[in-house]
Amino acid sequence: MREKRALITGITGQDGSYLAELLLNEGYEVIGMHRRSSTVTFERIAHIQDRITLVPGDLLDEASMIEILREYHPSEVYNLAAQSFVQTSWSQPVLTGETTALGVTRMLDAIRIVDPEIRFYQASTSEMFGKVVEVPQRETTPFHPRSPYGVAKLYGHWITINYRESYGLYACSGILFNHESPRRGMEFVTRKVTHAVARILHGLDDKVALGNLDARRDWGYAVDYVRAMWLMLQQDEPDDYVVASGQTRSVRELCELAFGHAGLNWEDHVVVDPKFFRPAEVDLLVGDASKAETKLNWKREVDFPELIAMMVDADIELVRRQLD
C-alpha cells in the first residue's frame, strides 16, 4: 500500500487550508504548492505550517510540477489553484485561461509523465452550468458557462475527463457549488457582507455597496465540501460528482441573516451599486448532490443560517482584535 502523501495546489486558499487540516487528521503527509509572489499570504495555514511542507511551483510552468512530483512522490494530487474570481475573469480573461484551464492540462500531463498511479482531484464549479437548462443541476446537466472563469473551468473539467479516458488516470472532478467559511476571501459576496456587518457594528462603517440582490446561489460550508473532495479519491473507480446543499438563497436573504444576527436592519446599511453587476449573470444555480450522498456517503453538516452566523461571529471577533 502506498504511503499517504498528498500534494495540494492552492493550499493557501480557503479550500486548501481546510483540506490540509482534514488530510493531516487522516494521517497524510501534506505537501503544499504555492506561487512565488510578493503578495502570497500564509495566514490561513499559519496554525499548521509546521506540519506541512511548502514548495514553490506554478500552474503556468509544467516543469516545476514535474519536479515536485518526482521529488515528493504524492499518492494524491488535489488541484485547487486557479484564478478563481468570476469578476476578475472579465478583466483578465487570458490569464484566467492560462491558469484555470491550461494549468489543469499541465498538471495532468506532469502526472502522466511522472507517475500515472497518482490519484487526481480537479476543482470544478457550478459556474460551468451558467445559463442553466434544468433545475436542479446534476452531473448530466449540459453546461453553458457565462463568464471567462466558467469557460476556463469547463476546459479544466473536460480535460480531466479526457485524461481519465485516454490514459486511464484516476482523475475526478468535483462540481462544487458555492461554499463559504470565515476563511473566505473578501472578494466574495458572503464574506464582503459578514465583514461589513462587523465593521458597521464596531462603528467603522455605515454602508456596504452590493450588486444584484436578487442573484441566487446554492451556498454550503467549505469544511463539508473538502470532505467530499477527499472521499472522491478513496473510491474504487474515478468519477465526477456534484457537491451542493440543494437549496438556493438570494443575496438579499444573505443580508437579512447576516445583519439580523448582529441585531441590525440590513436595509439601513446596504446600497445597490450597478458596478457590481456582472456583464452576464448566471441563472438559478442549485445542485442535486444525490449521487455524492449515495456513492460517497457524503452529507453536509452545517446549514446556511448556521454558516452565516459563524462567519459574522468570526468577523466581529476579527475586527475587535484589529481595534485592540
mmCIF file of C-alpha atoms in Angstrom:
data_model
loop_
_atom_site.group_PDB
_atom_site.id
_atom_site.type_symbol
_atom_site.label_atom_id
_atom_site.label_comp_id
_atom_site.label_asym_id
_atom_site.label_seq_id
_atom_site.Cartn_x
_atom_site.Cartn_y
_atom_site.Cartn_z
ATOM 1 C CA MET A 1 0.000 0.000 0.000
ATOM 2 C CA ARG A 2 1.332 3.436 -0.960
ATOM 3 C CA GLU A 3 2.305 5.908 1.697
ATOM 4 C CA LYS A 4 -0.399 8.518 2.262
ATOM 5 C CA ARG A 5 1.136 11.672 0.840
ATOM 6 C CA ALA A 6 -0.901 14.405 -0.824
ATOM 7 C CA LEU A 7 0.031 17.434 -2.914
ATOM 8 C CA ILE A 8 -2.368 20.378 -2.702
ATOM 9 C CA THR A 9 -2.104 23.239 -5.180
ATOM 10 C CA GLY A 10 -3.695 26.404 -3.854
ATOM 11 C CA ILE A 11 -3.025 25.351 -0.254
ATOM 12 C CA THR A 12 -3.059 28.960 0.964
ATOM 13 C CA GLY A 13 -6.700 29.408 -0.121
ATOM 14 C CA GLN A 14 -9.874 28.670 1.815
ATOM 15 C CA ASP A 15 -10.356 25.135 0.489
ATOM 16 C CA GLY A 16 -6.655 24.313 0.538
ATOM 17 C CA SER A 17 -6.309 25.183 4.208
ATOM 18 C CA TYR A 18 -9.338 23.135 5.278
ATOM 19 C CA LEU A 19 -8.308 20.211 3.072
ATOM 20 C CA ALA A 20 -4.802 20.264 4.577
ATOM 21 C CA GLU A 21 -6.323 20.046 8.063
ATOM 22 C CA LEU A 22 -8.523 17.110 7.039
ATOM 23 C CA LEU A 23 -5.648 15.210 5.417
ATOM 24 C CA LEU A 24 -3.360 15.748 8.418
ATOM 25 C CA ASN A 25 -6.091 14.336 10.646
ATOM 26 C CA GLU A 26 -6.320 11.332 8.294
ATOM 27 C CA GLY A 27 -2.609 10.643 8.723
ATOM 28 C CA TYR A 28 -1.310 12.096 5.458
ATOM 29 C CA GLU A 29 1.959 13.838 4.837
ATOM 30 C CA VAL A 30 0.863 17.091 3.170
ATOM 31 C CA ILE A 31 2.827 18.963 0.501
ATOM 32 C CA GLY A 32 1.533 22.405 -0.416
ATOM 33 C CA MET A 33 2.386 24.068 -3.719
ATOM 34 C CA HIS A 34 2.402 27.859 -3.757
ATOM 35 C CA ARG A 35 3.442 30.501 -6.248
ATOM 36 C CA ARG A 36 6.487 32.665 -5.569
ATOM 37 C CA SER A 37 4.864 36.046 -5.046
ATOM 38 C CA SER A 38 5.428 39.205 -3.070
ATOM 39 C CA THR A 39 1.771 39.120 -2.021
ATOM 40 C CA VAL A 40 1.366 35.467 -1.058
ATOM 41 C CA THR A 41 -0.157 35.024 2.383
ATOM 42 C CA PHE A 42 0.097 32.009 4.647
ATOM 43 C CA GLU A 43 -2.456 33.373 7.107
ATOM 44 C CA ARG A 44 -4.974 30.556 6.586
ATOM 45 C CA ILE A 45 -2.388 27.815 7.184
ATOM 46 C CA ALA A 46 -0.233 29.527 9.824
ATOM 47 C CA HIS A 47 -1.567 27.240 12.566
ATOM 48 C CA ILE A 48 -0.492 24.083 10.670
ATOM 49 C CA GLN A 49 2.516 25.445 8.787
ATOM 50 C CA ASP A 50 4.967 23.463 10.929
ATOM 51 C CA ARG A 51 3.148 20.219 9.996
ATOM 52 C CA ILE A 52 3.177 20.636 6.222
ATOM 53 C CA THR A 53 5.864 21.026 3.533
ATOM 54 C CA LEU A 54 5.544 24.106 1.326
ATOM 55 C CA VAL A 55 7.145 24.047 -2.110
ATOM 56 C CA PRO A 56 7.197 26.725 -4.830
ATOM 57 C CA GLY A 57 5.538 25.858 -8.120
ATOM 58 C CA ASP A 58 3.236 27.366 -10.715
ATOM 59 C CA LEU A 59 0.429 26.048 -12.908
ATOM 60 C CA LEU A 60 1.939 28.136 -15.715
ATOM 61 C CA ASP A 61 5.143 26.077 -15.545
ATOM 62 C CA GLU A 62 4.808 22.338 -16.196
ATOM 63 C CA ALA A 63 8.491 21.740 -15.447
ATOM 64 C CA SER A 64 8.015 22.930 -11.851
ATOM 65 C CA MET A 65 5.164 20.463 -11.361
ATOM 66 C CA ILE A 66 7.137 17.572 -12.857
ATOM 67 C CA GLU A 67 9.986 18.384 -10.462
ATOM 68 C CA ILE A 68 7.653 18.462 -7.430
ATOM 69 C CA LEU A 69 6.024 15.141 -8.369
ATOM 70 C CA ARG A 70 9.414 13.490 -8.859
ATOM 71 C CA GLU A 71 10.802 14.788 -5.565
ATOM 72 C CA TYR A 72 7.831 14.139 -3.270
ATOM 73 C CA HIS A 73 6.029 11.162 -4.893
ATOM 74 C CA PRO A 74 2.480 12.035 -3.762
ATOM 75 C CA SER A 75 -0.216 9.373 -3.915
ATOM 76 C CA GLU A 76 -2.916 12.028 -4.353
ATOM 77 C CA VAL A 77 -2.955 15.460 -6.013
ATOM 78 C CA TYR A 78 -5.685 17.998 -5.302
ATOM 79 C CA ASN A 79 -5.697 20.836 -7.848
ATOM 80 C CA LEU A 80 -7.342 23.767 -6.090
ATOM 81 C CA ALA A 81 -5.175 26.546 -7.548
ATOM 82 C CA ALA A 82 -6.778 28.853 -10.110
ATOM 83 C CA GLN A 83 -7.635 32.415 -10.950
ATOM 84 C CA SER A 84 -10.849 31.896 -9.020
ATOM 85 C CA PHE A 85 -12.673 35.233 -9.116
ATOM 86 C CA VAL A 86 -15.520 35.483 -11.613
ATOM 87 C CA GLN A 87 -15.421 39.282 -11.702
ATOM 88 C CA THR A 88 -11.643 39.327 -12.318
ATOM 89 C CA SER A 89 -12.015 36.882 -15.203
ATOM 90 C CA TRP A 90 -13.754 39.591 -17.246
ATOM 91 C CA SER A 91 -10.770 41.949 -16.954
ATOM 92 C CA GLN A 92 -8.121 39.183 -17.149
ATOM 93 C CA PRO A 93 -9.619 36.543 -19.462
ATOM 94 C CA VAL A 94 -6.297 35.342 -20.937
ATOM 95 C CA LEU A 95 -4.615 34.900 -17.545
ATOM 96 C CA THR A 96 -7.733 33.094 -16.335
ATOM 97 C CA GLY A 97 -7.488 30.714 -19.285
ATOM 98 C CA GLU A 98 -3.761 30.096 -18.777
ATOM 99 C CA THR A 99 -4.096 29.190 -15.080
ATOM 100 C CA THR A 100 -7.633 27.898 -14.622
ATOM 101 C CA ALA A 101 -7.826 25.968 -17.914
ATOM 102 C CA LEU A 102 -4.387 25.121 -19.300
ATOM 103 C CA GLY A 103 -2.939 24.817 -15.810
ATOM 104 C CA VAL A 104 -5.035 21.681 -15.344
ATOM 105 C CA THR A 105 -3.576 20.173 -18.521
ATOM 106 C CA ARG A 106 -0.050 20.888 -17.328
ATOM 107 C CA MET A 107 -0.679 19.133 -14.015
ATOM 108 C CA LEU A 108 -2.390 16.152 -15.636
ATOM 109 C CA ASP A 109 0.414 15.825 -18.143
ATOM 110 C CA ALA A 110 3.002 16.015 -15.355
ATOM 111 C CA ILE A 111 1.182 13.143 -13.599
ATOM 112 C CA ARG A 112 1.039 11.147 -16.828
ATOM 113 C CA ILE A 113 4.790 11.599 -17.323
ATOM 114 C CA VAL A 114 5.961 11.046 -13.730
ATOM 115 C CA ASP A 115 3.519 8.578 -12.164
ATOM 116 C CA PRO A 116 0.176 7.608 -13.756
ATOM 117 C CA GLU A 117 -0.818 5.864 -10.489
ATOM 118 C CA ILE A 118 -1.316 9.209 -8.742
ATOM 119 C CA ARG A 119 -4.964 9.956 -7.952
ATOM 120 C CA PHE A 120 -6.026 13.402 -9.145
ATOM 121 C CA TYR A 121 -8.798 15.725 -7.991
ATOM 122 C CA GLN A 122 -9.877 18.716 -10.110
ATOM 123 C CA ALA A 123 -11.845 21.540 -8.532
ATOM 124 C CA SER A 124 -14.695 22.140 -10.961
ATOM 125 C CA THR A 125 -17.508 24.584 -10.269
ATOM 126 C CA SER A 126 -21.231 25.212 -10.599
ATOM 127 C CA GLU A 127 -20.327 28.298 -12.695
ATOM 128 C CA MET A 128 -19.900 25.830 -15.603
ATOM 129 C CA PHE A 129 -23.687 25.413 -15.702
ATOM 130 C CA GLY A 130 -24.205 29.165 -16.164
ATOM 131 C CA LYS A 131 -27.327 29.596 -18.291
ATOM 132 C CA VAL A 132 -28.982 26.525 -16.863
ATOM 133 C CA VAL A 133 -31.178 24.208 -18.891
ATOM 134 C CA GLU A 134 -32.618 22.359 -15.896
ATOM 135 C CA VAL A 135 -33.125 22.888 -12.163
ATOM 136 C CA PRO A 136 -31.591 21.423 -10.084
ATOM 137 C CA GLN A 137 -28.269 20.759 -11.826
ATOM 138 C CA ARG A 138 -26.700 17.305 -11.681
ATOM 139 C CA GLU A 139 -23.720 15.547 -13.264
ATOM 140 C CA THR A 140 -25.610 15.016 -16.551
ATOM 141 C CA THR A 141 -26.859 18.609 -16.897
ATOM 142 C CA PRO A 142 -25.496 20.339 -20.046
ATOM 143 C CA PHE A 143 -23.057 23.187 -19.439
ATOM 144 C CA HIS A 144 -23.420 26.794 -20.629
ATOM 145 C CA PRO A 145 -20.829 28.948 -18.784
ATOM 146 C CA ARG A 146 -21.480 32.689 -18.636
ATOM 147 C CA SER A 147 -18.044 34.085 -17.744
ATOM 148 C CA PRO A 148 -14.411 33.588 -18.798
ATOM 149 C CA TYR A 149 -13.942 31.888 -15.429
ATOM 150 C CA GLY A 150 -16.760 29.430 -16.112
ATOM 151 C CA VAL A 151 -15.396 28.719 -19.606
ATOM 152 C CA ALA A 152 -11.886 28.101 -18.241
ATOM 153 C CA LYS A 153 -13.209 25.808 -15.526
ATOM 154 C CA LEU A 154 -15.187 23.879 -18.135
ATOM 155 C CA TYR A 155 -11.992 23.262 -20.097
ATOM 156 C CA GLY A 156 -10.335 22.002 -16.898
ATOM 157 C CA HIS A 157 -13.299 19.738 -16.242
ATOM 158 C CA TRP A 158 -13.293 18.178 -19.712
ATOM 159 C CA ILE A 159 -9.516 17.782 -19.927
ATOM 160 C CA THR A 160 -9.702 15.846 -16.645
ATOM 161 C CA ILE A 161 -12.285 13.511 -18.169
ATOM 162 C CA ASN A 162 -10.184 13.293 -21.342
ATOM 163 C CA TYR A 163 -7.032 12.214 -19.491
ATOM 164 C CA ARG A 164 -9.071 9.704 -17.488
ATOM 165 C CA GLU A 165 -10.497 8.147 -20.625
ATOM 166 C CA SER A 166 -7.368 8.431 -22.786
ATOM 167 C CA TYR A 167 -4.640 7.463 -20.335
ATOM 168 C CA GLY A 168 -6.524 5.539 -17.647
ATOM 169 C CA LEU A 169 -5.661 8.058 -14.942
ATOM 170 C CA TYR A 170 -7.601 8.041 -11.688
ATOM 171 C CA ALA A 171 -8.891 11.569 -12.239
ATOM 172 C CA CYS A 172 -12.030 13.045 -10.657
ATOM 173 C CA SER A 173 -13.822 16.369 -10.924
ATOM 174 C CA GLY A 174 -15.844 17.750 -8.055
ATOM 175 C CA ILE A 175 -18.513 20.108 -9.380
ATOM 176 C CA LEU A 176 -18.757 22.162 -6.215
ATOM 177 C CA PHE A 177 -21.423 24.771 -5.735
ATOM 178 C CA ASN A 178 -20.618 27.890 -3.697
ATOM 179 C CA HIS A 179 -19.046 27.078 -0.350
ATOM 180 C CA GLU A 180 -18.104 29.614 2.272
ATOM 181 C CA SER A 181 -16.434 29.958 5.675
ATOM 182 C CA PRO A 182 -14.728 32.508 7.921
ATOM 183 C CA ARG A 183 -11.645 31.949 5.718
ATOM 184 C CA ARG A 184 -13.428 33.066 2.550
ATOM 185 C CA GLY A 185 -11.686 35.882 0.666
ATOM 186 C CA MET A 186 -13.074 39.406 0.960
ATOM 187 C CA GLU A 187 -13.730 39.393 -2.805
ATOM 188 C CA PHE A 188 -16.695 37.050 -2.360
ATOM 189 C CA VAL A 189 -20.118 38.456 -1.547
ATOM 190 C CA THR A 190 -20.735 36.317 1.552
ATOM 191 C CA ARG A 191 -17.534 37.469 3.250
ATOM 192 C CA LYS A 192 -17.974 41.014 1.972
ATOM 193 C CA VAL A 193 -21.338 41.121 3.740
ATOM 194 C CA THR A 194 -20.289 39.455 7.017
ATOM 195 C CA HIS A 195 -17.168 41.628 7.301
ATOM 196 C CA ALA A 196 -19.238 44.745 6.563
ATOM 197 C CA VAL A 197 -21.624 43.747 9.367
ATOM 198 C CA ALA A 198 -18.674 43.534 11.761
ATOM 199 C CA ARG A 199 -17.276 46.918 10.720
ATOM 200 C CA ILE A 200 -20.717 48.581 10.938
ATOM 201 C CA LEU A 201 -21.326 47.021 14.356
ATOM 202 C CA HIS A 202 -17.992 48.432 15.579
ATOM 203 C CA GLY A 203 -18.835 51.877 14.166
ATOM 204 C CA LEU A 204 -16.137 51.828 11.469
ATOM 205 C CA ASP A 205 -18.539 51.963 8.500
ATOM 206 C CA ASP A 206 -22.201 52.689 7.910
ATOM 207 C CA LYS A 207 -22.855 51.345 4.391
ATOM 208 C CA VAL A 208 -21.851 48.453 2.145
ATOM 209 C CA ALA A 209 -22.287 48.548 -1.652
ATOM 210 C CA LEU A 210 -23.515 45.362 -3.346
ATOM 211 C CA GLY A 211 -24.668 44.338 -6.813
ATOM 212 C CA ASN A 212 -27.687 42.249 -7.762
ATOM 213 C CA LEU A 213 -29.597 41.459 -4.562
ATOM 214 C CA ASP A 214 -31.823 39.025 -6.445
ATOM 215 C CA ALA A 215 -28.919 36.821 -7.582
ATOM 216 C CA ARG A 216 -29.395 33.364 -6.095
ATOM 217 C CA ARG A 217 -26.778 30.770 -5.169
ATOM 218 C CA ASP A 218 -26.567 27.352 -3.589
ATOM 219 C CA TRP A 219 -24.291 28.046 -0.595
ATOM 220 C CA GLY A 220 -22.676 25.491 1.722
ATOM 221 C CA TYR A 221 -19.878 25.208 4.294
ATOM 222 C CA ALA A 222 -16.348 24.733 2.932
ATOM 223 C CA VAL A 223 -15.368 22.166 5.591
ATOM 224 C CA ASP A 224 -18.219 19.897 4.480
ATOM 225 C CA TYR A 225 -17.202 20.294 0.832
ATOM 226 C CA VAL A 226 -13.484 19.488 1.182
ATOM 227 C CA ARG A 227 -14.530 16.246 2.871
ATOM 228 C CA ALA A 228 -16.302 15.348 -0.376
ATOM 229 C CA MET A 229 -13.080 16.017 -2.323
ATOM 230 C CA TRP A 230 -11.192 13.522 -0.193
ATOM 231 C CA LEU A 231 -13.968 10.932 -0.424
ATOM 232 C CA MET A 232 -13.860 11.075 -4.240
ATOM 233 C CA LEU A 233 -10.250 9.865 -4.261
ATOM 234 C CA GLN A 234 -10.988 6.975 -1.862
ATOM 235 C CA GLN A 235 -13.370 5.138 -4.221
ATOM 236 C CA ASP A 236 -12.557 2.063 -6.316
ATOM 237 C CA GLU A 237 -13.260 3.910 -9.586
ATOM 238 C CA PRO A 238 -12.833 7.604 -10.524
ATOM 239 C CA ASP A 239 -15.961 9.614 -11.257
ATOM 240 C CA ASP A 240 -17.351 13.153 -11.207
ATOM 241 C CA TYR A 241 -19.726 14.428 -8.547
ATOM 242 C CA VAL A 242 -21.915 17.447 -7.859
ATOM 243 C CA VAL A 243 -21.464 18.715 -4.290
ATOM 244 C CA ALA A 244 -24.204 21.098 -3.169
ATOM 245 C CA SER A 245 -26.733 21.910 -0.467
ATOM 246 C CA GLY A 246 -29.744 21.539 -2.769
ATOM 247 C CA GLN A 247 -31.103 24.868 -1.503
ATOM 248 C CA THR A 248 -30.937 28.285 -3.128
ATOM 249 C CA ARG A 249 -30.701 31.628 -1.361
ATOM 250 C CA SER A 250 -30.636 35.199 -2.643
ATOM 251 C CA VAL A 251 -28.073 37.859 -1.760
ATOM 252 C CA ARG A 252 -30.968 39.677 -0.110
ATOM 253 C CA GLU A 253 -31.560 36.681 2.198
ATOM 254 C CA LEU A 254 -27.838 36.607 2.936
ATOM 255 C CA CYS A 255 -28.048 40.254 4.038
ATOM 256 C CA GLU A 256 -31.126 39.632 6.172
ATOM 257 C CA LEU A 257 -29.446 36.761 8.015
ATOM 258 C CA ALA A 258 -26.050 38.431 8.459
ATOM 259 C CA PHE A 259 -27.274 41.821 9.646
ATOM 260 C CA GLY A 260 -30.078 40.220 11.662
ATOM 261 C CA HIS A 261 -27.591 38.019 13.545
ATOM 262 C CA ALA A 262 -25.876 41.208 14.747
ATOM 263 C CA GLY A 263 -29.170 42.896 15.626
ATOM 264 C CA LEU A 264 -29.057 45.263 12.643
ATOM 265 C CA ASN A 265 -31.564 46.056 9.893
ATOM 266 C CA TRP A 266 -29.870 45.345 6.554
ATOM 267 C CA GLU A 267 -31.992 47.903 4.688
ATOM 268 C CA ASP A 268 -30.385 50.685 6.723
ATOM 269 C CA HIS A 269 -26.901 49.778 5.529
ATOM 270 C CA VAL A 270 -26.993 48.083 2.085
ATOM 271 C CA VAL A 271 -26.821 50.180 -1.086
ATOM 272 C CA VAL A 272 -27.001 48.781 -4.623
ATOM 273 C CA ASP A 273 -24.185 49.826 -6.955
ATOM 274 C CA PRO A 274 -24.524 48.897 -10.662
ATOM 275 C CA LYS A 275 -20.745 48.494 -10.998
ATOM 276 C CA PHE A 276 -21.018 45.224 -9.067
ATOM 277 C CA PHE A 277 -23.454 43.699 -11.573
ATOM 278 C CA ARG A 278 -21.934 41.040 -13.844
ATOM 279 C CA PRO A 279 -21.939 41.555 -17.654
ATOM 280 C CA ALA A 280 -23.788 38.207 -17.893
ATOM 281 C CA GLU A 281 -25.467 36.813 -14.801
ATOM 282 C CA VAL A 282 -25.935 33.112 -14.294
ATOM 283 C CA ASP A 283 -29.434 31.788 -13.795
ATOM 284 C CA LEU A 284 -30.761 29.704 -10.923
ATOM 285 C CA LEU A 285 -27.861 27.622 -9.647
ATOM 286 C CA VAL A 286 -28.970 24.865 -7.287
ATOM 287 C CA GLY A 287 -27.326 21.457 -7.173
ATOM 288 C CA ASP A 288 -28.531 17.887 -6.814
ATOM 289 C CA ALA A 289 -25.899 16.080 -4.726
ATOM 290 C CA SER A 290 -27.788 12.784 -4.514
ATOM 291 C CA LYS A 291 -25.019 10.909 -6.376
ATOM 292 C CA ALA A 292 -22.387 12.085 -3.873
ATOM 293 C CA GLU A 293 -24.723 11.329 -0.982
ATOM 294 C CA THR A 294 -25.368 7.804 -2.266
ATOM 295 C CA LYS A 295 -21.983 6.730 -3.668
ATOM 296 C CA LEU A 296 -19.656 8.661 -1.361
ATOM 297 C CA ASN A 297 -21.905 8.524 1.704
ATOM 298 C CA TRP A 298 -21.378 12.292 1.920
ATOM 299 C CA LYS A 299 -23.669 14.667 3.718
ATOM 300 C CA ARG A 300 -23.365 18.275 4.769
ATOM 301 C CA GLU A 301 -23.467 19.062 8.463
ATOM 302 C CA VAL A 302 -23.808 22.877 8.548
ATOM 303 C CA ASP A 303 -26.831 24.681 7.090
ATOM 304 C CA PHE A 304 -26.886 28.186 5.628
ATOM 305 C CA PRO A 305 -28.165 30.200 8.646
ATOM 306 C CA GLU A 306 -25.621 28.441 10.887
ATOM 307 C CA LEU A 307 -22.858 29.161 8.368
ATOM 308 C CA ILE A 308 -23.659 32.878 8.099
ATOM 309 C CA ALA A 309 -23.896 33.218 11.888
ATOM 310 C CA MET A 310 -20.479 31.538 12.184
ATOM 311 C CA MET A 311 -18.982 33.940 9.630
ATOM 312 C CA VAL A 312 -20.495 37.042 11.268
ATOM 313 C CA ASP A 313 -19.222 35.990 14.703
ATOM 314 C CA ALA A 314 -15.739 35.334 13.307
ATOM 315 C CA ASP A 315 -15.612 38.729 11.578
ATOM 316 C CA ILE A 316 -16.869 40.573 14.668
ATOM 317 C CA GLU A 317 -14.036 38.950 16.609
ATOM 318 C CA LEU A 318 -11.528 39.718 13.842
ATOM 319 C CA VAL A 319 -12.418 43.425 13.758
ATOM 320 C CA ARG A 320 -12.403 43.584 17.555
ATOM 321 C CA ARG A 321 -8.833 42.194 17.639
ATOM 322 C CA GLN A 322 -7.754 44.657 14.959
ATOM 323 C CA LEU A 323 -9.063 47.534 17.093
ATOM 324 C CA ASP A 324 -7.338 46.363 20.276
#
